[in-house]
Tab-separated table of C-alpha atoms in Angstrom:
chain	number	residue	atom	x	y	z
D	133	MET	CA	0.000	0.000	0.000
D	134	SER	CA	2.854	2.360	0.860
D	135	VAL	CA	4.399	1.794	-2.584
D	136	LEU	CA	1.049	2.383	-4.318
D	137	LEU	CA	0.619	5.643	-2.398
D	138	LEU	CA	4.119	6.700	-3.453
D	139	ILE	CA	3.180	6.130	-7.120
D	140	VAL	CA	0.095	8.312	-6.657
D	141	ILE	CA	2.247	11.019	-5.026
D	142	TYR	CA	4.599	10.872	-8.033
D	143	LEU	CA	1.622	11.513	-10.331
D	144	ILE	CA	0.478	14.400	-8.141
D	145	PHE	CA	3.894	16.010	-8.473
D	146	ILE	CA	3.576	15.803	-12.250
D	147	SER	CA	0.401	17.833	-11.828
D	148	LEU	CA	2.307	20.330	-9.663
D	149	GLY	CA	4.921	20.838	-12.382
D	150	LEU	CA	2.536	21.253	-15.313
D	151	PRO	CA	1.350	24.830	-14.633
D	152	ASP	CA	4.749	26.051	-13.357
D	153	SER	CA	6.359	26.571	-16.748
D	154	LEU	CA	3.213	27.494	-18.711
D	155	ILE	CA	3.333	31.261	-18.186
D	156	GLY	CA	7.056	31.604	-18.887
D	157	SER	CA	7.122	29.426	-22.005
D	158	ALA	CA	3.904	30.799	-23.553
D	159	TRP	CA	4.417	34.425	-22.567
D	160	PRO	CA	5.894	35.767	-25.855
D	161	SER	CA	2.847	34.651	-27.877
D	162	LEU	CA	0.393	35.222	-25.010
D	163	SER	CA	1.472	38.850	-24.562
D	164	GLN	CA	1.241	39.509	-28.307
D	165	SER	CA	-2.138	37.764	-28.554
D	166	LEU	CA	-3.693	39.916	-25.815
D	167	GLU	CA	-1.652	42.979	-26.852
D	168	ILE	CA	-0.169	43.557	-23.411
D	169	SER	CA	3.276	44.642	-22.191
D	170	ASN	CA	6.031	42.027	-21.863
D	171	ALA	CA	6.721	43.253	-18.312
D	172	LEU	CA	3.211	42.247	-17.143
D	173	GLN	CA	4.356	38.653	-16.775
D	174	GLY	CA	5.710	39.862	-13.440
D	175	VAL	CA	2.207	40.852	-12.278
D	176	LEU	CA	0.927	37.321	-12.863
D	177	SER	CA	3.948	35.950	-11.014
D	178	ILE	CA	3.138	38.237	-8.073
D	179	ILE	CA	-0.473	37.009	-7.878
D	180	VAL	CA	0.520	33.335	-8.146
D	181	SER	CA	3.231	33.827	-5.520
D	182	LEU	CA	0.998	35.688	-3.048
D	183	CYS	CA	-1.608	32.943	-3.240
D	184	THR	CA	1.086	30.268	-2.968
D	185	ILE	CA	2.525	31.941	0.128
D	186	LEU	CA	-0.914	32.208	1.690
D	187	SER	CA	-1.794	28.553	1.158
D	188	SER	CA	1.686	27.422	2.296
D	189	PHE	CA	1.408	29.323	5.580
D	190	LEU	CA	-2.104	27.907	6.151
D	191	THR	CA	-1.145	24.321	5.303
D	192	MET	CA	-0.729	23.166	8.931
D	193	LYS	CA	-4.294	24.277	9.723
D	194	LEU	CA	-5.677	22.863	6.460
D	195	ILE	CA	-4.114	19.449	7.118
D	196	ALA	CA	-5.555	19.398	10.631
D	197	LEU	CA	-8.990	20.126	9.149
D	198	LEU	CA	-8.940	18.089	5.909
D	199	LYS	CA	-5.986	15.661	6.270
D	200	GLU	CA	-3.321	15.404	3.544
D	201	LYS	CA	-5.570	13.708	0.991
D	202	GLY	CA	-8.295	16.348	1.311
D	203	VAL	CA	-5.858	19.235	0.914
D	204	ILE	CA	-4.348	17.638	-2.190
D	205	ILE	CA	-7.680	16.876	-3.909
D	206	ILE	CA	-8.914	20.437	-3.405
D	207	SER	CA	-5.552	21.850	-4.522
D	208	ILE	CA	-5.429	19.910	-7.803
D	209	SER	CA	-9.033	20.946	-8.481
D	210	LEU	CA	-8.007	24.581	-8.068
D	211	THR	CA	-5.169	24.223	-10.597
D	212	VAL	CA	-7.571	22.686	-13.149
D	213	ILE	CA	-9.913	25.654	-12.682
D	214	GLY	CA	-7.010	28.091	-13.018
D	215	LEU	CA	-5.800	26.536	-16.292
D	216	LEU	CA	-9.316	26.587	-17.785
D	217	ILE	CA	-9.713	30.261	-16.869
D	218	PHE	CA	-6.357	30.945	-18.538
D	219	SER	CA	-7.374	29.152	-21.713
D	220	TYR	CA	-10.509	31.279	-22.203
D	221	ALA	CA	-9.158	34.582	-20.849
D	222	PRO	CA	-10.176	37.472	-23.177
D	223	ASN	CA	-7.915	39.985	-21.417
D	224	PHE	CA	-5.204	40.438	-18.806
D	225	PHE	CA	-7.686	40.951	-15.950
D	226	VAL	CA	-9.152	37.459	-16.427
D	227	LEU	CA	-5.611	36.020	-16.547
D	228	CYS	CA	-5.074	37.574	-13.111
D	229	ILE	CA	-8.242	35.854	-11.838
D	230	GLY	CA	-6.984	32.514	-13.189
D	231	ALA	CA	-3.648	33.030	-11.412
D	232	ILE	CA	-5.405	32.964	-8.001
D	233	PRO	CA	-6.487	29.277	-7.976
D	234	LEU	CA	-3.169	28.298	-9.623
D	235	GLY	CA	-1.238	29.802	-6.710
D	236	LEU	CA	-3.544	28.543	-3.975
D	237	GLY	CA	-3.384	24.997	-5.325
D	238	ALA	CA	0.391	24.923	-5.798
D	239	GLY	CA	1.346	26.131	-2.305
D	240	ALA	CA	-0.747	23.619	-0.382
D	241	ILE	CA	0.398	20.627	-2.479
D	242	ASP	CA	4.051	21.648	-2.236
D	243	THR	CA	4.142	22.029	1.535
D	244	THR	CA	1.931	19.023	2.318
D	245	LEU	CA	3.721	16.445	0.185
D	246	ASN	CA	7.274	17.691	0.815
D	247	ASN	CA	6.919	17.337	4.578
D	248	TYR	CA	5.006	14.045	4.217
D	249	VAL	CA	7.694	12.405	2.061
D	250	ALA	CA	10.643	13.964	3.944
D	251	ILE	CA	9.430	12.360	7.191
D	252	HIS	CA	8.115	9.003	5.941
D	253	TYR	CA	10.382	8.110	2.973
D	254	LYS	CA	14.085	7.956	2.080
D	255	ALA	CA	15.991	10.736	0.255
D	256	ILE	CA	15.905	8.813	-3.035
D	257	HIS	CA	12.121	9.113	-3.118
D	258	LEU	CA	12.177	12.849	-2.476
D	259	ASN	CA	14.616	13.318	-5.363
D	260	TRP	CA	12.509	11.163	-7.653
D	261	LEU	CA	9.402	12.941	-6.457
D	262	HIS	CA	10.823	16.235	-7.695
D	263	ALA	CA	12.001	14.491	-10.850
D	264	PHE	CA	8.322	13.862	-11.567
D	265	TRP	CA	7.699	17.561	-10.958
D	266	GLY	CA	10.319	17.957	-13.695
D	267	VAL	CA	8.280	15.626	-15.932
D	268	GLY	CA	5.317	17.986	-15.600
D	269	ALA	CA	7.414	21.132	-15.998
D	270	THR	CA	9.163	19.661	-19.066
D	271	LEU	CA	5.947	18.486	-20.700
D	272	SER	CA	4.312	21.884	-20.279
D	273	PRO	CA	6.462	24.038	-22.633
D	274	PHE	CA	7.006	21.045	-24.935
D	275	LEU	CA	3.260	20.502	-25.400
D	276	VAL	CA	2.508	24.222	-25.597
D	277	SER	CA	5.144	24.657	-28.337
D	278	PHE	CA	3.184	22.305	-30.610
D	279	PHE	CA	0.143	24.580	-30.381
D	280	LEU	CA	2.053	27.789	-31.134
D	281	THR	CA	1.178	27.745	-34.826
D	282	ASP	CA	-0.714	31.015	-34.336
D	283	LEU	CA	-0.945	33.732	-31.669
D	284	ASN	CA	-3.857	32.001	-29.902
D	285	GLY	CA	-2.228	28.573	-29.836
D	286	TRP	CA	-1.317	29.000	-26.156
D	287	ARG	CA	-5.032	28.673	-25.322
D	288	LYS	CA	-5.153	25.146	-26.740
D	289	GLY	CA	-1.978	24.364	-24.828
D	290	ALA	CA	-3.575	25.464	-21.552
D	291	ILE	CA	-6.652	23.298	-22.237
D	292	CYS	CA	-4.384	20.319	-22.944
D	293	LEU	CA	-2.633	20.810	-19.589
D	294	ALA	CA	-5.990	21.163	-17.812
D	295	CYS	CA	-7.112	17.789	-19.226
D	296	ILE	CA	-3.948	16.085	-17.950
D	297	GLN	CA	-4.475	17.704	-14.530
D	298	ALA	CA	-8.076	16.477	-14.452
D	299	ALA	CA	-6.959	12.902	-15.194
D	300	ILE	CA	-4.460	13.011	-12.295
D	301	LEU	CA	-7.187	14.447	-10.055
D	302	LEU	CA	-9.423	11.481	-10.931
D	303	VAL	CA	-6.664	9.000	-10.019
D	304	THR	CA	-6.133	10.787	-6.688
D	305	ILE	CA	-9.836	10.652	-5.833
D	306	CYS	CA	-10.017	6.950	-6.720
D	307	THR	CA	-7.152	6.120	-4.320
D	308	VAL	CA	-8.512	7.870	-1.206
D	309	LYS	CA	-8.801	4.514	0.617
D	310	VAL	CA	-5.083	3.884	0.058
D	311	TRP	CA	-4.275	7.096	1.943
D	312	LYS	CA	-6.386	5.935	4.898
D	313	VAL	CA	-4.664	2.542	5.147
D	314	VAL	CA	-1.143	3.981	4.867
D	315	GLU	CA	-1.904	6.773	7.358
D	316	LEU	CA	-2.872	4.157	9.955
D	317	ASN	CA	0.435	2.315	9.412
D	318	PHE	CA	2.440	5.535	9.692
D	319	ASP	CA	0.555	6.536	12.847
D	320	LYS	CA	1.459	3.219	14.505
D	321	LYS	CA	5.103	3.608	13.503
D	322	GLU	CA	5.289	7.159	14.844
D	323	VAL	CA	3.782	6.065	18.175
D	324	ASN	CA	6.530	3.436	18.493
D	325	GLU	CA	9.212	6.029	17.682
D	326	GLU	CA	7.613	8.495	20.132
D	327	ILE	CA	7.807	11.427	17.722
D	328	GLU	CA	5.848	14.381	19.021
D	329	VAL	CA	5.524	17.417	16.770
D	330	LYS	CA	6.252	20.651	18.613
D	331	LYS	CA	3.738	23.307	17.641
D	332	VAL	CA	5.679	26.486	18.361
D	333	GLY	CA	3.344	28.737	16.391
D	334	PHE	CA	3.758	30.657	13.138
D	335	PHE	CA	5.648	33.716	14.430
D	336	ASN	CA	7.745	31.769	16.932
D	337	SER	CA	8.955	29.524	14.088
D	338	PHE	CA	11.024	32.479	12.871
D	339	ARG	CA	12.921	32.388	16.191
D	340	ILE	CA	14.281	28.869	15.660
D	341	ARG	CA	18.074	28.965	15.461
D	342	GLY	CA	19.356	28.918	11.878
D	343	ILE	CA	15.954	29.507	10.298
D	344	ALA	CA	16.880	32.965	8.939
D	345	PHE	CA	19.747	31.638	6.825
D	346	ALA	CA	17.679	28.596	5.824
D	347	LEU	CA	15.027	30.966	4.469
D	348	ILE	CA	17.654	33.034	2.642
D	349	SER	CA	19.184	29.979	0.967
D	350	PHE	CA	15.815	28.460	0.026
D	351	ALA	CA	14.448	31.750	-1.312
D	352	SER	CA	17.661	32.254	-3.298
D	353	TYR	CA	17.328	28.796	-4.832
D	354	ILE	CA	13.749	29.533	-5.877
D	355	ALA	CA	15.018	32.791	-7.414
D	356	VAL	CA	17.632	30.888	-9.456
D	357	GLU	CA	15.082	28.350	-10.684
D	358	SER	CA	12.173	30.723	-11.334
D	359	LEU	CA	14.284	33.369	-13.085
D	360	THR	CA	15.763	30.784	-15.421
D	361	GLY	CA	12.483	28.993	-16.120
D	362	ASN	CA	10.291	32.093	-16.436
D	363	TRP	CA	12.568	34.405	-18.383
D	364	PHE	CA	14.931	32.320	-20.534
D	365	SER	CA	12.424	32.134	-23.390
D	366	SER	CA	11.875	35.912	-23.251
D	367	MET	CA	15.634	36.494	-23.094
D	368	MET	CA	16.196	34.511	-26.287
D	369	VAL	CA	13.243	36.037	-28.182
D	370	PHE	CA	13.555	39.669	-27.088
D	371	GLY	CA	17.278	39.748	-26.305
D	372	PHE	CA	18.752	37.656	-29.124
D	373	ASN	CA	15.933	37.504	-31.718
D	374	VAL	CA	15.698	33.706	-31.589
D	375	GLU	CA	12.549	32.196	-33.107
D	376	GLU	CA	9.846	31.768	-30.452
D	377	SER	CA	9.199	28.050	-30.996
D	378	VAL	CA	12.956	27.360	-30.743
D	379	ALA	CA	13.265	29.397	-27.523
D	380	THR	CA	10.277	27.545	-26.021
D	381	ARG	CA	11.836	24.156	-26.787
D	382	TRP	CA	15.119	25.333	-25.274
D	383	THR	CA	13.226	26.311	-22.122
D	384	SER	CA	11.873	22.769	-22.051
D	385	SER	CA	15.484	21.502	-21.968
D	386	PHE	CA	15.998	23.352	-18.654
D	387	TYR	CA	13.227	21.321	-17.038
D	388	LEU	CA	14.431	18.203	-18.842
D	389	GLY	CA	17.853	18.740	-17.247
D	390	MET	CA	16.226	19.025	-13.830
D	391	MET	CA	14.125	15.918	-14.415
D	392	ILE	CA	17.094	13.769	-15.485
D	393	GLY	CA	19.266	15.280	-12.759
D	394	ARG	CA	16.760	14.388	-10.064
D	395	PHE	CA	16.559	10.769	-11.139
D	396	LEU	CA	20.370	10.623	-11.037
D	397	SER	CA	20.667	12.516	-7.751
D	398	GLY	CA	18.084	10.161	-6.245
D	399	VAL	CA	20.479	7.265	-6.807
D	400	LEU	CA	23.502	9.318	-5.707
D	401	SER	CA	21.691	10.336	-2.501
D	402	LEU	CA	22.060	6.739	-1.298
D	403	LYS	CA	25.820	7.385	-1.043
D	404	ILE	CA	26.207	11.177	-0.870
D	405	LYS	CA	24.889	13.322	1.990
D	406	ASP	CA	22.318	16.042	1.386
D	407	LYS	CA	24.749	18.875	2.156
D	408	ASN	CA	27.208	17.612	-0.463
D	409	MET	CA	24.438	17.102	-3.039
D	410	ILE	CA	23.574	20.780	-2.593
D	411	ARG	CA	27.206	21.834	-3.097
D	412	ILE	CA	27.542	19.719	-6.263
D	413	GLY	CA	24.361	21.302	-7.615
D	414	GLU	CA	25.622	24.811	-6.885
D	415	GLY	CA	28.818	24.075	-8.813
D	416	LEU	CA	26.930	22.836	-11.880
D	417	VAL	CA	24.667	25.904	-11.866
D	418	LEU	CA	27.756	28.138	-11.785
D	419	VAL	CA	29.307	26.388	-14.806
D	420	GLY	CA	26.000	26.588	-16.701
D	421	LEU	CA	25.663	30.322	-16.043
D	422	ILE	CA	29.217	30.956	-17.254
D	423	LEU	CA	28.377	29.194	-20.544
D	424	MET	CA	25.163	31.249	-20.872
D	425	MET	CA	27.235	34.400	-20.472
D	426	CYS	CA	29.162	33.396	-23.609
D	427	ASN	CA	26.353	34.710	-25.826
D	428	PHE	CA	28.774	35.410	-28.667
D	429	TYR	CA	28.437	31.689	-29.510
D	430	MET	CA	24.724	30.875	-29.431
D	431	PRO	CA	25.013	27.022	-29.347
D	432	LEU	CA	26.434	27.342	-25.821
D	433	MET	CA	23.109	28.787	-24.610
D	434	PRO	CA	21.079	25.535	-24.525
D	435	ILE	CA	24.106	23.625	-23.176
D	436	GLY	CA	24.470	26.125	-20.342
D	437	LEU	CA	20.728	25.990	-19.732
D	438	VAL	CA	20.782	22.188	-19.390
D	439	LEU	CA	23.685	22.429	-16.922
D	440	VAL	CA	21.757	24.961	-14.839
D	441	GLY	CA	18.839	22.496	-14.852
D	442	LEU	CA	21.114	19.619	-13.819
D	443	GLY	CA	22.575	21.781	-11.058
D	444	CYS	CA	19.165	22.811	-9.755
D	445	ALA	CA	18.088	19.157	-9.694
D	446	PRO	CA	19.519	18.018	-6.336
D	447	ILE	CA	19.283	21.339	-4.445
D	448	TYR	CA	15.549	21.608	-3.737
D	449	PRO	CA	15.022	17.934	-2.754
D	450	ALA	CA	18.190	17.925	-0.617
D	451	ILE	CA	17.136	21.054	1.293
D	452	ILE	CA	13.657	19.602	1.850
D	453	HIS	CA	14.889	16.149	2.867
D	454	SER	CA	17.520	17.566	5.217
D	455	THR	CA	14.971	19.764	7.051
D	456	PRO	CA	13.918	17.074	9.590
D	457	GLU	CA	17.613	16.281	10.144
D	458	ARG	CA	18.685	19.923	10.433
D	459	PHE	CA	15.817	21.107	12.625
D	460	THR	CA	14.643	17.722	14.066
D	461	LYS	CA	11.479	15.826	13.135
D	462	GLU	CA	9.621	17.527	15.978
D	463	LEU	CA	10.166	21.000	14.501
D	464	SER	CA	10.106	19.951	10.830
D	465	PRO	CA	6.416	20.729	10.059
D	466	ASN	CA	6.792	24.263	11.467
D	467	VAL	CA	9.993	24.901	9.519
D	468	MET	CA	8.697	23.318	6.308
D	469	SER	CA	5.591	25.496	6.243
D	470	ILE	CA	7.380	28.835	6.556
D	471	GLN	CA	10.374	27.649	4.515
D	472	ILE	CA	8.291	26.867	1.447
D	473	GLY	CA	5.937	29.794	1.969
D	474	PHE	CA	8.726	32.325	2.489
D	475	SER	CA	10.690	31.035	-0.492
D	476	TYR	CA	7.925	32.190	-2.813
D	477	PHE	CA	8.644	35.782	-1.831
D	478	SER	CA	11.523	35.448	-4.290
D	479	THR	CA	9.042	34.587	-7.040
D	480	LEU	CA	6.847	37.415	-5.795
D	481	ILE	CA	9.560	40.078	-5.853
D	482	ILE	CA	12.697	38.945	-7.663
D	483	SER	CA	11.227	37.352	-10.800
D	484	PRO	CA	8.829	40.259	-11.561
D	485	LEU	CA	11.615	42.760	-10.807
D	486	TYR	CA	13.686	41.249	-13.604
D	487	GLY	CA	10.865	42.116	-16.040
D	488	VAL	CA	11.214	45.772	-15.040
D	489	VAL	CA	15.020	45.662	-15.154
D	490	ALA	CA	15.003	43.983	-18.578
D	491	LYS	CA	12.497	46.481	-19.951
D	492	TYR	CA	14.831	49.411	-19.234
D	493	THR	CA	18.122	47.589	-19.888
D	494	SER	CA	18.182	44.285	-21.785
D	495	PHE	CA	16.795	40.763	-21.435
D	496	ALA	CA	20.327	39.546	-22.199
D	497	TYR	CA	21.432	40.257	-18.598
D	498	LEU	CA	19.535	37.267	-17.184
D	499	PRO	CA	22.597	35.040	-16.399
D	500	TYR	CA	24.207	37.816	-14.327
D	501	TYR	CA	20.985	38.371	-12.386
D	502	VAL	CA	20.747	34.631	-11.643
D	503	LEU	CA	24.416	34.496	-10.571
D	504	PHE	CA	23.759	37.136	-7.901
D	505	PHE	CA	21.224	34.872	-6.185
D	506	LEU	CA	23.362	31.773	-6.603
D	507	VAL	CA	25.961	33.469	-4.371
D	508	PHE	CA	23.293	34.107	-1.707
D	509	LEU	CA	22.205	30.460	-1.969
D	510	MET	CA	25.755	29.293	-1.249
D	511	ILE	CA	26.251	31.667	1.686
D	512	GLY	CA	22.846	30.959	3.269
D	513	ASN	CA	23.273	27.204	3.033
D	514	GLU	CA	26.712	27.146	4.669
D	515	PHE	CA	25.644	29.411	7.541
D	516	THR	CA	22.555	27.223	8.156
D	517	LEU	CA	24.694	24.091	8.410
D	518	HIS	CA	26.926	25.788	10.969
D	519	LEU	CA	24.083	27.128	13.153
D	520	VAL	CA	22.061	23.887	13.422
D	521	LYS	CA	24.926	21.622	14.474
D	522	ASP	CA	23.909	21.802	18.138
D	523	LYS	CA	20.244	20.713	18.232
D	524	SER	CA	19.941	21.656	21.907
D	525	LYS	CA	20.251	25.333	20.953
D	526	LEU	CA	17.540	25.383	18.266
D	527	LEU	CA	14.928	26.793	20.641
D	528	ASP	CA	17.218	29.004	22.741
D	529	LYS	CA	15.563	32.241	21.585
D	530	LEU	CA	12.103	30.862	22.378
D	531	ASN	CA	13.184	29.636	25.820
D	532	LYS	CA	14.717	33.020	26.646
D	533	LYS	CA	11.492	34.734	25.597
D	534	THR	CA	9.459	32.398	27.842
D	535	THR	CA	11.818	32.975	30.784
D	536	CYS	CA	11.549	36.733	30.443
C-alpha cells in the first residue's frame, strides 16, 4: 500500500509541475495575442506567488482540518480551474483571476507532500518525487510549443494541460482509501518512535536557530530556478531575436535537465549526503551560467541551460529532505511550512523585478541576475549548516522569551 501511495504522489507532483512553466514558455505569444506589455508577466507571477505563500502558511491548519488527501484533492481541483480560466481569458484581468487558484493549489500541495515524504520516505524518493515535478514542468512548454502555430495557440496548450491535470485528479480521488490505510500504518510507527511534533506557532517559528539563513538559501534557490524557467524564453526572443518556438523548446530543456538530474541525484543520494548534493548542484549551476554568459556563440546557450537544470536538480530535494535532520522531526512541520511559503517571496519580488530591469536595460542580462542569487544560496546554506549543528540550541531564543 505504501508503494502504491508513493506512485500516486509521483503523479500528483507531475500535476504540480505542469502549470509552473506554462506562463514563462507561452508568454511571448500570449502577450502579443492579448496585446499587453512584456513586463506584465511579473504581475501574474506576483499574484501566483501571493496565493502560494498564503496557502503554504495555512497548510498546517488545512491538514488538521482536511488531512493530507483532502488538501491535495482540493488543490489539484483549483489548478484545473485556473488553467481553464487561462485558456478562455479574453484579457489580462481574467488572466489575473486565473492566477489565483493556480497559486492557492500549488502552495498547499508543495508544503503538504514535501513534509510528508521527507518524514516518511528515504531521500531517493524525495529526489525522484521532484524528478516527476520535472516531468510535468518539461511536458508543459514542450506541449505548448506544438500549439504555437498562431498567436492564440497557447489557449489550446492550456486546455491540454488542464485535461492532464483532471486525469491526475481522478486517479487521486479513486485512491482515497489507500491514503487511509497507509496513514494508519504511519501513525502506529510514529507512536513506536515516540515522535511528538512541537507546535511552536507561526511567528515563533522564525525564532528557531538557523531559520533565517535557511530561508535566505531556500528563497535564493527559488530565485535561481524561477528566473531561469520564467525568463529564458523571453531572453532569447527579445534579447537575441531567436525564433519563439525554438526558444520555447530550449526552455523545455531546462526542465528536462532538472528531471534527469533528479533521477540521477536520487540514486547518488544513497551514497552522498544532502549537504554535499547541494554543493555539487551549486557548482553545476555556476558552470552553466558561465556558458550562458558566452552569448557570442549561441550554441552554448542551450548547453548552459541544461547544466543549470542539472545543477538545480539536487538542491531543492536535498534542502527539503535535510529539514527534519537539520531542525529535528519535531520541529520539521513548522519549519517546512514557513520555509516553502517564504521562499515564494523570491518569485513574488525577484522574478517580476527582472521584467522591469530587462524592460529598461536588456533581457540579455539574465545570467548575471541569476548568478547574484546563486551566491546568496551558497552563503545561506553554509551558515545554516553551521548554526544547526547543536540541536539543543535550536529553541534558545524561544526559551529566553518564555523565561523573560
